[in-house]
Coordinates of C-alpha atoms and ligand atoms in Angstrom, one line a residue:
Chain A
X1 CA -75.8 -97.0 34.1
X2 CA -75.5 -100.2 35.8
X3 CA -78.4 -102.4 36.5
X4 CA -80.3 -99.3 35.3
X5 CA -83.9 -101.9 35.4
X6 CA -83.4 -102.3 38.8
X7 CA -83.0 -98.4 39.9
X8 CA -85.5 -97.0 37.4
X9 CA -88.3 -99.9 38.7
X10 CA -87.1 -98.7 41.8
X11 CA -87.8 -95.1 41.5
X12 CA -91.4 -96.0 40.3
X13 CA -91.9 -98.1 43.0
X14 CA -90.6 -95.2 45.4
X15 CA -92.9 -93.0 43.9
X16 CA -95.9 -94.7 43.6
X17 CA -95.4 -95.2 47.6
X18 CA -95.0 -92.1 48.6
X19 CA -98.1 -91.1 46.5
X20 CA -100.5 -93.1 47.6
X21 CA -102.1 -91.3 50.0
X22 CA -102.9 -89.0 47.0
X23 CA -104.5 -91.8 44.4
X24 CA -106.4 -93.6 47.7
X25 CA -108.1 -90.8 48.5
X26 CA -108.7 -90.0 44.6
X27 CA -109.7 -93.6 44.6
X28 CA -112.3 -93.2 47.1
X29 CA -113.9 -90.0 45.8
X30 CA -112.1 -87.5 48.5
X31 CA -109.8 -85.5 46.8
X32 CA -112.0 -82.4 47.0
X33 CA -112.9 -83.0 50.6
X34 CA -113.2 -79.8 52.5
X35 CA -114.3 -80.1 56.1
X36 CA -117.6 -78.8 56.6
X37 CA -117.4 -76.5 59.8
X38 CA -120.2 -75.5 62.3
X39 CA -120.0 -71.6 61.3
X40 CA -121.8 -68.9 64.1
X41 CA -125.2 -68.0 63.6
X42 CA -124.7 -64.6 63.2
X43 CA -120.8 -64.1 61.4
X44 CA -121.2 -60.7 60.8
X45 CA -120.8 -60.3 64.4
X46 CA -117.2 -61.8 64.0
X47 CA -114.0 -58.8 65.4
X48 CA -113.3 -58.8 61.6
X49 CA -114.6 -59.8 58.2
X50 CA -113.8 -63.4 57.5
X51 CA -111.2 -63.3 54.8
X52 CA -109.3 -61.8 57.4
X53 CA -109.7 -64.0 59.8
X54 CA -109.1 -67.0 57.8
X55 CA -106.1 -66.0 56.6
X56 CA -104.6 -64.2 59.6
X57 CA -106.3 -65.9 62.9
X58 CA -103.3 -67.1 64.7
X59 CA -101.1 -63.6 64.3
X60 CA -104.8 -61.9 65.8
X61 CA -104.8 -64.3 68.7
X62 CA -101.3 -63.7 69.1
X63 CA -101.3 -59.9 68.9
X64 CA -104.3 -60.1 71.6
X65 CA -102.0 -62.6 73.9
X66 CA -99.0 -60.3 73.7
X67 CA -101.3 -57.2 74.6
X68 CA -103.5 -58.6 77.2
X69 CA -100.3 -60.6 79.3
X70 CA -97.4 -58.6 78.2
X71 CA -98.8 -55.2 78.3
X72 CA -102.3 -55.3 80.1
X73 CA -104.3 -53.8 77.3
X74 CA -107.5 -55.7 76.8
X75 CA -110.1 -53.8 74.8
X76 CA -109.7 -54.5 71.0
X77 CA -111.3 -52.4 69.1
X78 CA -112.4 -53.3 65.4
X79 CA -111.5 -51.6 62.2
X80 CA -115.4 -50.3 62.1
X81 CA -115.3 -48.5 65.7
X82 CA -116.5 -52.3 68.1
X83 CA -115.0 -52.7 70.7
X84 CA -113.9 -56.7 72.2
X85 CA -112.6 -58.2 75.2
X86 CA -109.4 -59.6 74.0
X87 CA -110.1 -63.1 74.4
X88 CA -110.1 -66.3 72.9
X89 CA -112.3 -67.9 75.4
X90 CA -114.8 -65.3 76.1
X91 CA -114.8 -63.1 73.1
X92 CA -113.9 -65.9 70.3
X93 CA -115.9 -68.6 71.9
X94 CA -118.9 -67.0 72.8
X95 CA -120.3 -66.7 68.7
X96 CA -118.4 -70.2 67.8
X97 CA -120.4 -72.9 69.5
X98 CA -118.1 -76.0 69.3
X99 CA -114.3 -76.0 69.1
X100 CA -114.0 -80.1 67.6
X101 CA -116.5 -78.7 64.7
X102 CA -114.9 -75.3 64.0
X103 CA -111.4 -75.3 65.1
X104 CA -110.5 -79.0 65.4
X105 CA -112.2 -79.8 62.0
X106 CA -109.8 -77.4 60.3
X107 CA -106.5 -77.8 61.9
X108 CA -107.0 -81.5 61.7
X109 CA -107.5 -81.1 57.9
X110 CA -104.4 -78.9 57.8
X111 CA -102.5 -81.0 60.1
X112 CA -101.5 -78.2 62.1
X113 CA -101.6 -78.7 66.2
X114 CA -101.6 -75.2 67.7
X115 CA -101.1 -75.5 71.9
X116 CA -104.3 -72.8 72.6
X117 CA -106.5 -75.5 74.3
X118 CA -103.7 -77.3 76.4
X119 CA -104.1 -73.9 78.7
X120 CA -107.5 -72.6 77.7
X121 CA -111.0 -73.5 78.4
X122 CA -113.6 -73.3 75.9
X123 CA -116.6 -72.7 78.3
X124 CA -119.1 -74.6 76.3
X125 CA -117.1 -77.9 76.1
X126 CA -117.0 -77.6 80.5
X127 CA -120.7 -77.1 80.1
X128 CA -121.4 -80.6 78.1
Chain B
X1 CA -98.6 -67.3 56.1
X2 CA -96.8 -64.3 57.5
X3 CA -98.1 -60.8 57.8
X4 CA -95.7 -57.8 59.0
X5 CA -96.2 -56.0 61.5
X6 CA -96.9 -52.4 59.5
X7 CA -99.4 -54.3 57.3
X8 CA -101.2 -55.9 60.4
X9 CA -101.9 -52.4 62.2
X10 CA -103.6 -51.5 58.5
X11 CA -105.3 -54.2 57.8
X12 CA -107.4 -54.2 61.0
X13 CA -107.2 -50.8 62.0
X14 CA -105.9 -52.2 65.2
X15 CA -106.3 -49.1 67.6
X16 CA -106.3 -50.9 71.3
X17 CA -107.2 -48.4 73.9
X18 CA -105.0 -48.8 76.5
X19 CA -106.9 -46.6 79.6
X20 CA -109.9 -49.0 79.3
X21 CA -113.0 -47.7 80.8
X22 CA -112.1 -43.8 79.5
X23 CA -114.8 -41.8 78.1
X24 CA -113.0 -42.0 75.0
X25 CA -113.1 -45.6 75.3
X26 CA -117.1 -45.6 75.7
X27 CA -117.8 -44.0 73.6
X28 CA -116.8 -46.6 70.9
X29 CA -118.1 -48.6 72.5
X30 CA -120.9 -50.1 69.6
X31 CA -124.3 -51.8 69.7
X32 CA -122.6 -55.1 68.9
X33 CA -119.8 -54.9 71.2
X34 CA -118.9 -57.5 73.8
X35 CA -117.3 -56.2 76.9
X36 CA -119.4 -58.2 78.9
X37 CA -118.9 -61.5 77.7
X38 CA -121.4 -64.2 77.6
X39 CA -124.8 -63.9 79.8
X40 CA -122.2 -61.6 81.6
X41 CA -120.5 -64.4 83.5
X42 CA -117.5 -62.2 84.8
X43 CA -117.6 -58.2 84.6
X44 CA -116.3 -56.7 81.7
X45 CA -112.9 -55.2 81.6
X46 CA -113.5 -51.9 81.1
X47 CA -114.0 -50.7 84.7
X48 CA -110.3 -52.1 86.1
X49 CA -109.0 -51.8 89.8
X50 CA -104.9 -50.2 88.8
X51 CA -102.6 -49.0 91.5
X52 CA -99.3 -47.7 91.6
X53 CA -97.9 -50.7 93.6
X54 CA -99.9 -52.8 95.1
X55 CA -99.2 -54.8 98.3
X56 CA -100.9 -56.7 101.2
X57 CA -100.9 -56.6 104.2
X58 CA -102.0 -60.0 106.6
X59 CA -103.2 -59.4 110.3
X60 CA -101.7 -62.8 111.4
X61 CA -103.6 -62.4 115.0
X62 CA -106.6 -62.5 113.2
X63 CA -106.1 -65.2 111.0
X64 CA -104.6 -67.3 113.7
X65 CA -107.4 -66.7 115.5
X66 CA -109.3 -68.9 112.8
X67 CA -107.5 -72.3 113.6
X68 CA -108.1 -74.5 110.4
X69 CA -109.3 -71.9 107.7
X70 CA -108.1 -72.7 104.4
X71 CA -110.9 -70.3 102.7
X72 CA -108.5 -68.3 101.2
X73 CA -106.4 -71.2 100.0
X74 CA -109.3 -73.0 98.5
X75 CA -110.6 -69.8 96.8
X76 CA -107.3 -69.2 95.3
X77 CA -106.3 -72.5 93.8
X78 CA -110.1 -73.2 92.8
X79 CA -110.2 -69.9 90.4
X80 CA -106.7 -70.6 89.3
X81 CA -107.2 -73.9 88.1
X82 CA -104.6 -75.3 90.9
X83 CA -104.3 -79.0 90.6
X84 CA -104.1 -81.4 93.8
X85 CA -101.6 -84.3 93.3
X86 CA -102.2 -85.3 96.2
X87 CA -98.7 -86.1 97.7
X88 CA -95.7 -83.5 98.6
X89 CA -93.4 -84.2 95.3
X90 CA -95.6 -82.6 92.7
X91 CA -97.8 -80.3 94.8
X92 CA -98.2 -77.3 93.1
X93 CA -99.2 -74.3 95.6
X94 CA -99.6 -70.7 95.0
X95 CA -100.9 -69.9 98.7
X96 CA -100.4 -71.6 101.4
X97 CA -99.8 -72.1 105.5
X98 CA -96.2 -72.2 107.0
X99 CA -95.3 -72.6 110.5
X100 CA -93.9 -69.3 111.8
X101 CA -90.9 -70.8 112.8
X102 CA -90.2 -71.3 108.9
X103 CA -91.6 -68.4 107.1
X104 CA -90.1 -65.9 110.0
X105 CA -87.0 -68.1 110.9
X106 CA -85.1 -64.6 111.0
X107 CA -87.7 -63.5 114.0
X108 CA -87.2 -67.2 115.4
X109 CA -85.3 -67.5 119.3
X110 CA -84.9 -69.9 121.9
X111 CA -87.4 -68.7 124.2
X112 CA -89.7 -67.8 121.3
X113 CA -93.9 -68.0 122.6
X114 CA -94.2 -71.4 121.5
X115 CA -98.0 -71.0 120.4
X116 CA -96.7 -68.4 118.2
X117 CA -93.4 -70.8 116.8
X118 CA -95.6 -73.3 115.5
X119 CA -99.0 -70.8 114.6
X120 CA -99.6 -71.4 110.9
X121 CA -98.5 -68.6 108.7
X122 CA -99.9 -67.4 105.7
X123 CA -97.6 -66.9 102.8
X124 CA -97.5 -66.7 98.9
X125 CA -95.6 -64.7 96.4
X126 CA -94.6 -61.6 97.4
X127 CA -94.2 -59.4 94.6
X128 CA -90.9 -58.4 95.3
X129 CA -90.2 -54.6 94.6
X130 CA -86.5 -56.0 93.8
X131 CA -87.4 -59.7 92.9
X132 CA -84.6 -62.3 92.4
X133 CA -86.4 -64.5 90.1
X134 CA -87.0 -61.9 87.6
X135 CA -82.9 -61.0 87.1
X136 CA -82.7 -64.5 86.4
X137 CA -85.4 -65.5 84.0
X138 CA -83.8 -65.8 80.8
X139 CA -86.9 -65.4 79.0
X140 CA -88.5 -62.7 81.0
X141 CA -91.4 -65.3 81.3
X142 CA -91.8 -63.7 84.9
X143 CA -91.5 -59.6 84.6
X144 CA -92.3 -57.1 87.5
X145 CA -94.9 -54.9 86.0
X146 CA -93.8 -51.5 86.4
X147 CA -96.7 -49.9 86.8
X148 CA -97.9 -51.4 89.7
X149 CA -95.0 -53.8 90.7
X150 CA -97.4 -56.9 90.1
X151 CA -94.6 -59.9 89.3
X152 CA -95.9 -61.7 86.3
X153 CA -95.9 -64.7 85.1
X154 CA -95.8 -65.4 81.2
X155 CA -97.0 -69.2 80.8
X156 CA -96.9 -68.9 77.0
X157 CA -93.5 -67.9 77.7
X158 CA -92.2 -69.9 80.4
X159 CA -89.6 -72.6 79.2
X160 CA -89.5 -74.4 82.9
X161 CA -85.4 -74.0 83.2
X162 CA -86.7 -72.8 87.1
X163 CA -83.9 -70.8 87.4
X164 CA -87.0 -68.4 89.3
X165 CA -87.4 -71.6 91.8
X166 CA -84.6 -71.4 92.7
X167 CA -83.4 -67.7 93.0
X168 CA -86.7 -67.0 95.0
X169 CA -85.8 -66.9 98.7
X170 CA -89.8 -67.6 99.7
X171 CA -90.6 -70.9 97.5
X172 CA -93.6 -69.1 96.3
X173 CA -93.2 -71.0 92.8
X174 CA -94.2 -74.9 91.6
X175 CA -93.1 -76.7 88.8
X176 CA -95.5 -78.6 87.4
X177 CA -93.6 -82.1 86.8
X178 CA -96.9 -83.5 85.3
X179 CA -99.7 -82.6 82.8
X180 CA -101.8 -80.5 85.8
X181 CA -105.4 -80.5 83.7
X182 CA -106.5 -84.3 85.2
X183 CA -105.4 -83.3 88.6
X184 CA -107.9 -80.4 89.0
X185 CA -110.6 -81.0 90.6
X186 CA -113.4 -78.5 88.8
X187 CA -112.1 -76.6 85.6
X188 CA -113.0 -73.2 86.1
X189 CA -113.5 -71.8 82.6
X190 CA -112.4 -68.1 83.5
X191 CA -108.5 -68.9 83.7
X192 CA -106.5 -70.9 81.7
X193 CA -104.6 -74.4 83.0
X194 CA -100.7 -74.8 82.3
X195 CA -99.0 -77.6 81.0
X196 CA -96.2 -79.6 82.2
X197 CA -93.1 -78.1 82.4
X198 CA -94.1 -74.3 83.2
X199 CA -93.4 -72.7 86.6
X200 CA -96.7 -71.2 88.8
X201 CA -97.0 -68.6 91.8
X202 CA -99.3 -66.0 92.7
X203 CA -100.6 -63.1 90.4
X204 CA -101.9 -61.0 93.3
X205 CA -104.9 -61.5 90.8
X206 CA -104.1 -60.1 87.8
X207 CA -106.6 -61.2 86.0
X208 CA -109.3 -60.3 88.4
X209 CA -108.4 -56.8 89.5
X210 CA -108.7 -56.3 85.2
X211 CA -112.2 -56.8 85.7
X212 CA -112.1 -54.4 88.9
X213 CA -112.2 -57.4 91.4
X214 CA -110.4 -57.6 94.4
X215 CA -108.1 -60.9 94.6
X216 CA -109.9 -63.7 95.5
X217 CA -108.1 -64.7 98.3
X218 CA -108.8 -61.0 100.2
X219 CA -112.6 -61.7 98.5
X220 CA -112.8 -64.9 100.7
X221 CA -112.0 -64.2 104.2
X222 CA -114.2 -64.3 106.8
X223 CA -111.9 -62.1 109.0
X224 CA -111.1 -59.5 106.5
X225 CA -107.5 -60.4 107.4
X226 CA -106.2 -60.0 104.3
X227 CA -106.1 -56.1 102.9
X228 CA -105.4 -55.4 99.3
X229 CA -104.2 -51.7 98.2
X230 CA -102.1 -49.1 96.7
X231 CA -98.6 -48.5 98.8
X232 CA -98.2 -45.6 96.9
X233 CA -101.3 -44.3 97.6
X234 CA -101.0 -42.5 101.4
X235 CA -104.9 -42.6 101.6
X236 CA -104.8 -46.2 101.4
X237 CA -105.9 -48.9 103.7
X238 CA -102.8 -50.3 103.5
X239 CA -100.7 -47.7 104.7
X240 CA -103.3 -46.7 107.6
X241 CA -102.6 -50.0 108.8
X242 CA -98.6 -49.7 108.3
X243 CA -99.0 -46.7 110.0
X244 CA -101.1 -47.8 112.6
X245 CA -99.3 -51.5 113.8
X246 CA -96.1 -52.7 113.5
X247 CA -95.5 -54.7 110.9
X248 CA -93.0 -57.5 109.6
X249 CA -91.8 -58.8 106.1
X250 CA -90.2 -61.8 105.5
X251 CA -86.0 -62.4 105.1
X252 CA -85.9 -58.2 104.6
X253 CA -82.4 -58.5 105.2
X254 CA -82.0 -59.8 101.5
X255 CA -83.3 -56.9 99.7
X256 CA -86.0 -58.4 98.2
X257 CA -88.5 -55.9 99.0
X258 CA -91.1 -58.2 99.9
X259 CA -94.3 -56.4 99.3
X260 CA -96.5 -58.3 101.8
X261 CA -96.8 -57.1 105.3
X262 CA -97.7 -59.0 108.7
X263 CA -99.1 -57.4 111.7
X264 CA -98.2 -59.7 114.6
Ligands
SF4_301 S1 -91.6 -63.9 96.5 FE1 -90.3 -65.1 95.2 S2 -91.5 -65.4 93.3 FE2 -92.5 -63.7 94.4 S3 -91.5 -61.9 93.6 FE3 -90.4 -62.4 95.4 S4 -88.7 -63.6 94.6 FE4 -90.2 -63.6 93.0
SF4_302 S1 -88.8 -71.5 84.8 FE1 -89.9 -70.1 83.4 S2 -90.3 -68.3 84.7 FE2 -88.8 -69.5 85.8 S3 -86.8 -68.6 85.1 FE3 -87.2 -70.3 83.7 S4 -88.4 -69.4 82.0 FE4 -88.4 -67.9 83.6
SF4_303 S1 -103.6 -62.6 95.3 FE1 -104.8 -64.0 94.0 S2 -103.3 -65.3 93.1 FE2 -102.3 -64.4 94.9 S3 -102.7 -65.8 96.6 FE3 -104.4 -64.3 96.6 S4 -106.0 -65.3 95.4 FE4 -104.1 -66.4 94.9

């Protein structure tokens, strides 16, 4: 291989780069952050148990969306008999008590931007 | 992280009850359950106002009569979250006053009483019992509800082509050019805003007739000049008044099937 000093110096450069977000944060003692999130007072009033919900969320919410705007059905009712208003604002928001500390906190961490809030209203951040 | 659809419905036992407010329903209905949401700031859902197709119908003498009202209007756009620009390019309007001479220009004559021709008119979406702007949405972001002709709008759905703008003979719809959430003057927390690029109109209230309200226009007039009901339903207020007066729609002759009715 020609100048094979060059590319090989070049590849570790290239990779050291692109890894450095990895060793800063190692650096700095963050590579086992986990956000800390402003959980309910009372979860085990949540529409399911939270394994559930952490994993599967966003196809809930969008279940409830397609049932309460496509096909008017609004009453959810839990796998243990409860019955909810299917709604992120009224039913989701009225245990969590902030959005930037729950939801935010996470997506942020998980670089994922879901559109919810460019349409709905948490209540409790209109109230501050 | 995907889930399929079979696997969903087992995982949560999802089991929706679709005739809300049933005895069946309430009897699920647990301790812990919230149907009336928090410190029971709007009723709950279960008790819902349903029709077989609903319609208005508008006694324009009587709101005439109140030279100046925009109480309807202000109710409307204030529960909707309907934001003020503030200049004629961007206005986004889901009700609204028209001269007669332009929302009845079918009705319109030379010799026409000229306090009528120029009497502000009140006009909004229709709900079309054969509406244009459905047959073209190519997303069916905007639906007619068959079961009680309520033309929808989808906003999670909508992809703002405004084919509907166009095809609807009654400009009941806005486009929202801009990002609407600065230009509303109060958020009102029980209905969502829309983003730029997603077409508006008129629900006849959707949302509100869930929770067994009447539409907040109707709600807010001082006249009762507004009248809300079933057309299918012979009993109805409705269809004492189109019994009663004689009544006009606007543009019939396209076949829209307006479902709003004027008594002049
Ligand atoms: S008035 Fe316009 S927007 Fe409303 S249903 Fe008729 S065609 Fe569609
Ligand atoms: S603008 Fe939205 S509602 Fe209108 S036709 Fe296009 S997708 Fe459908
Ligand atoms: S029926 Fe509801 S959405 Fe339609 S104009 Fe009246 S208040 Fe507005």
């Amino acid at each position: 291989m020609y100048d094979s000093g060059k590319v090989i110096t070049g590849i570790i450069v290239f990779l050291i780069i692109i890894t450095f977000p990895v060793w800063y944060n190692v650096a700095r003692g963050k590579a086992n952050y986990v956000p800390e999130l402003e959980y309910p007072v009372d979860t085990g009033r949540c529409v399911a148990d939270s394994a559930y919900i952490r994993a599967y969320h966003m196809d809930l919410l969008n279940t409830w969306r397609d049932q309460v705007v496509r096909e008017g059905i609004r009453v959810y009712r839990a796998a243990d008999g409860r019955t909810f208003e299917m709604s992120l604002s009224n039913t989701c928001m009225n245990c969590h008590q902030s959005k930037e500390n729950f939801c935010d906190k996470c997506h942020d961490y998980l670089s994922v931007s879901p559109y919810c809030w460019d349409c709905h209203i948490d209540p409790k951040e209109l109230k501050r | 992280m995907k889930i399929d659809r079979r696997k969903f419905i087992k995982f949560t036992g999802l089991t929706a009850i679709g005739l809300a407010g049933t005895p069946a329903a309430r009897a699920f209905t647990g301790e812990d359950s919230l149907l009336v949401n928090e410190a029971g700031r709007q009723p709950s859902v279960e008790n819902p106002l349903t029709a077989k197709r609903w319609a208005m119908v508008i006694n324009l003498k009587k709101c005439i009569a109140q030279d100046g009202c925009t109480k309807c209007i202000d109710a409307c756009h204030t529960v909707h979250n309907v934001p003020d620009f503030g200049n004629p390019k961007d206005e986004i309007k889901w009700i609204w006053k028209e001269s007669f001479e332009h929302a009845f220009h079918e009705q319109e004559h030379e010799f026409i009483n000229e306090a009528l021709k120029h009497a502000p008119t009140l006009v909004f979406c229709n709900h079309c019992d054969n509406p244009p702007c459905v047959r073209v949405c190519p997303t069916q972001a905007t639906w007619k509800r068959e079961e009680d002709g309520i033309v929808m709008m989808d906003w999670h759905r909508c992809i703002g082509c405004r084919y509907c703008v166009v095809a609807c003979p009654y400009g009941s719809r806005s486009f929202n050019w801009r990002d609407p959430r600065p230009f509303i003057k109060e958020l009102h927390p029980d209905f969502p805003t829309r983003v730029r690029g997603v077409v508006e109109k008129c629900t006849f209230c959707e949302e509100r007739l869930a929770r067994g309200l009447m539409p907040a226009c109707v709600e807010a007039c001082p006249e009762k000049a507004m009248v809300f009901g079933d057309l299918e339903d012979a009993d109805s207020e409705v269809r004492e008044l189109l019994r009663n007066n004689y009544t006009i729609r606007r543009k019939p002759s396209l076949g829209t099937m307006p479902e709003i009715y004027y008594i002049i």
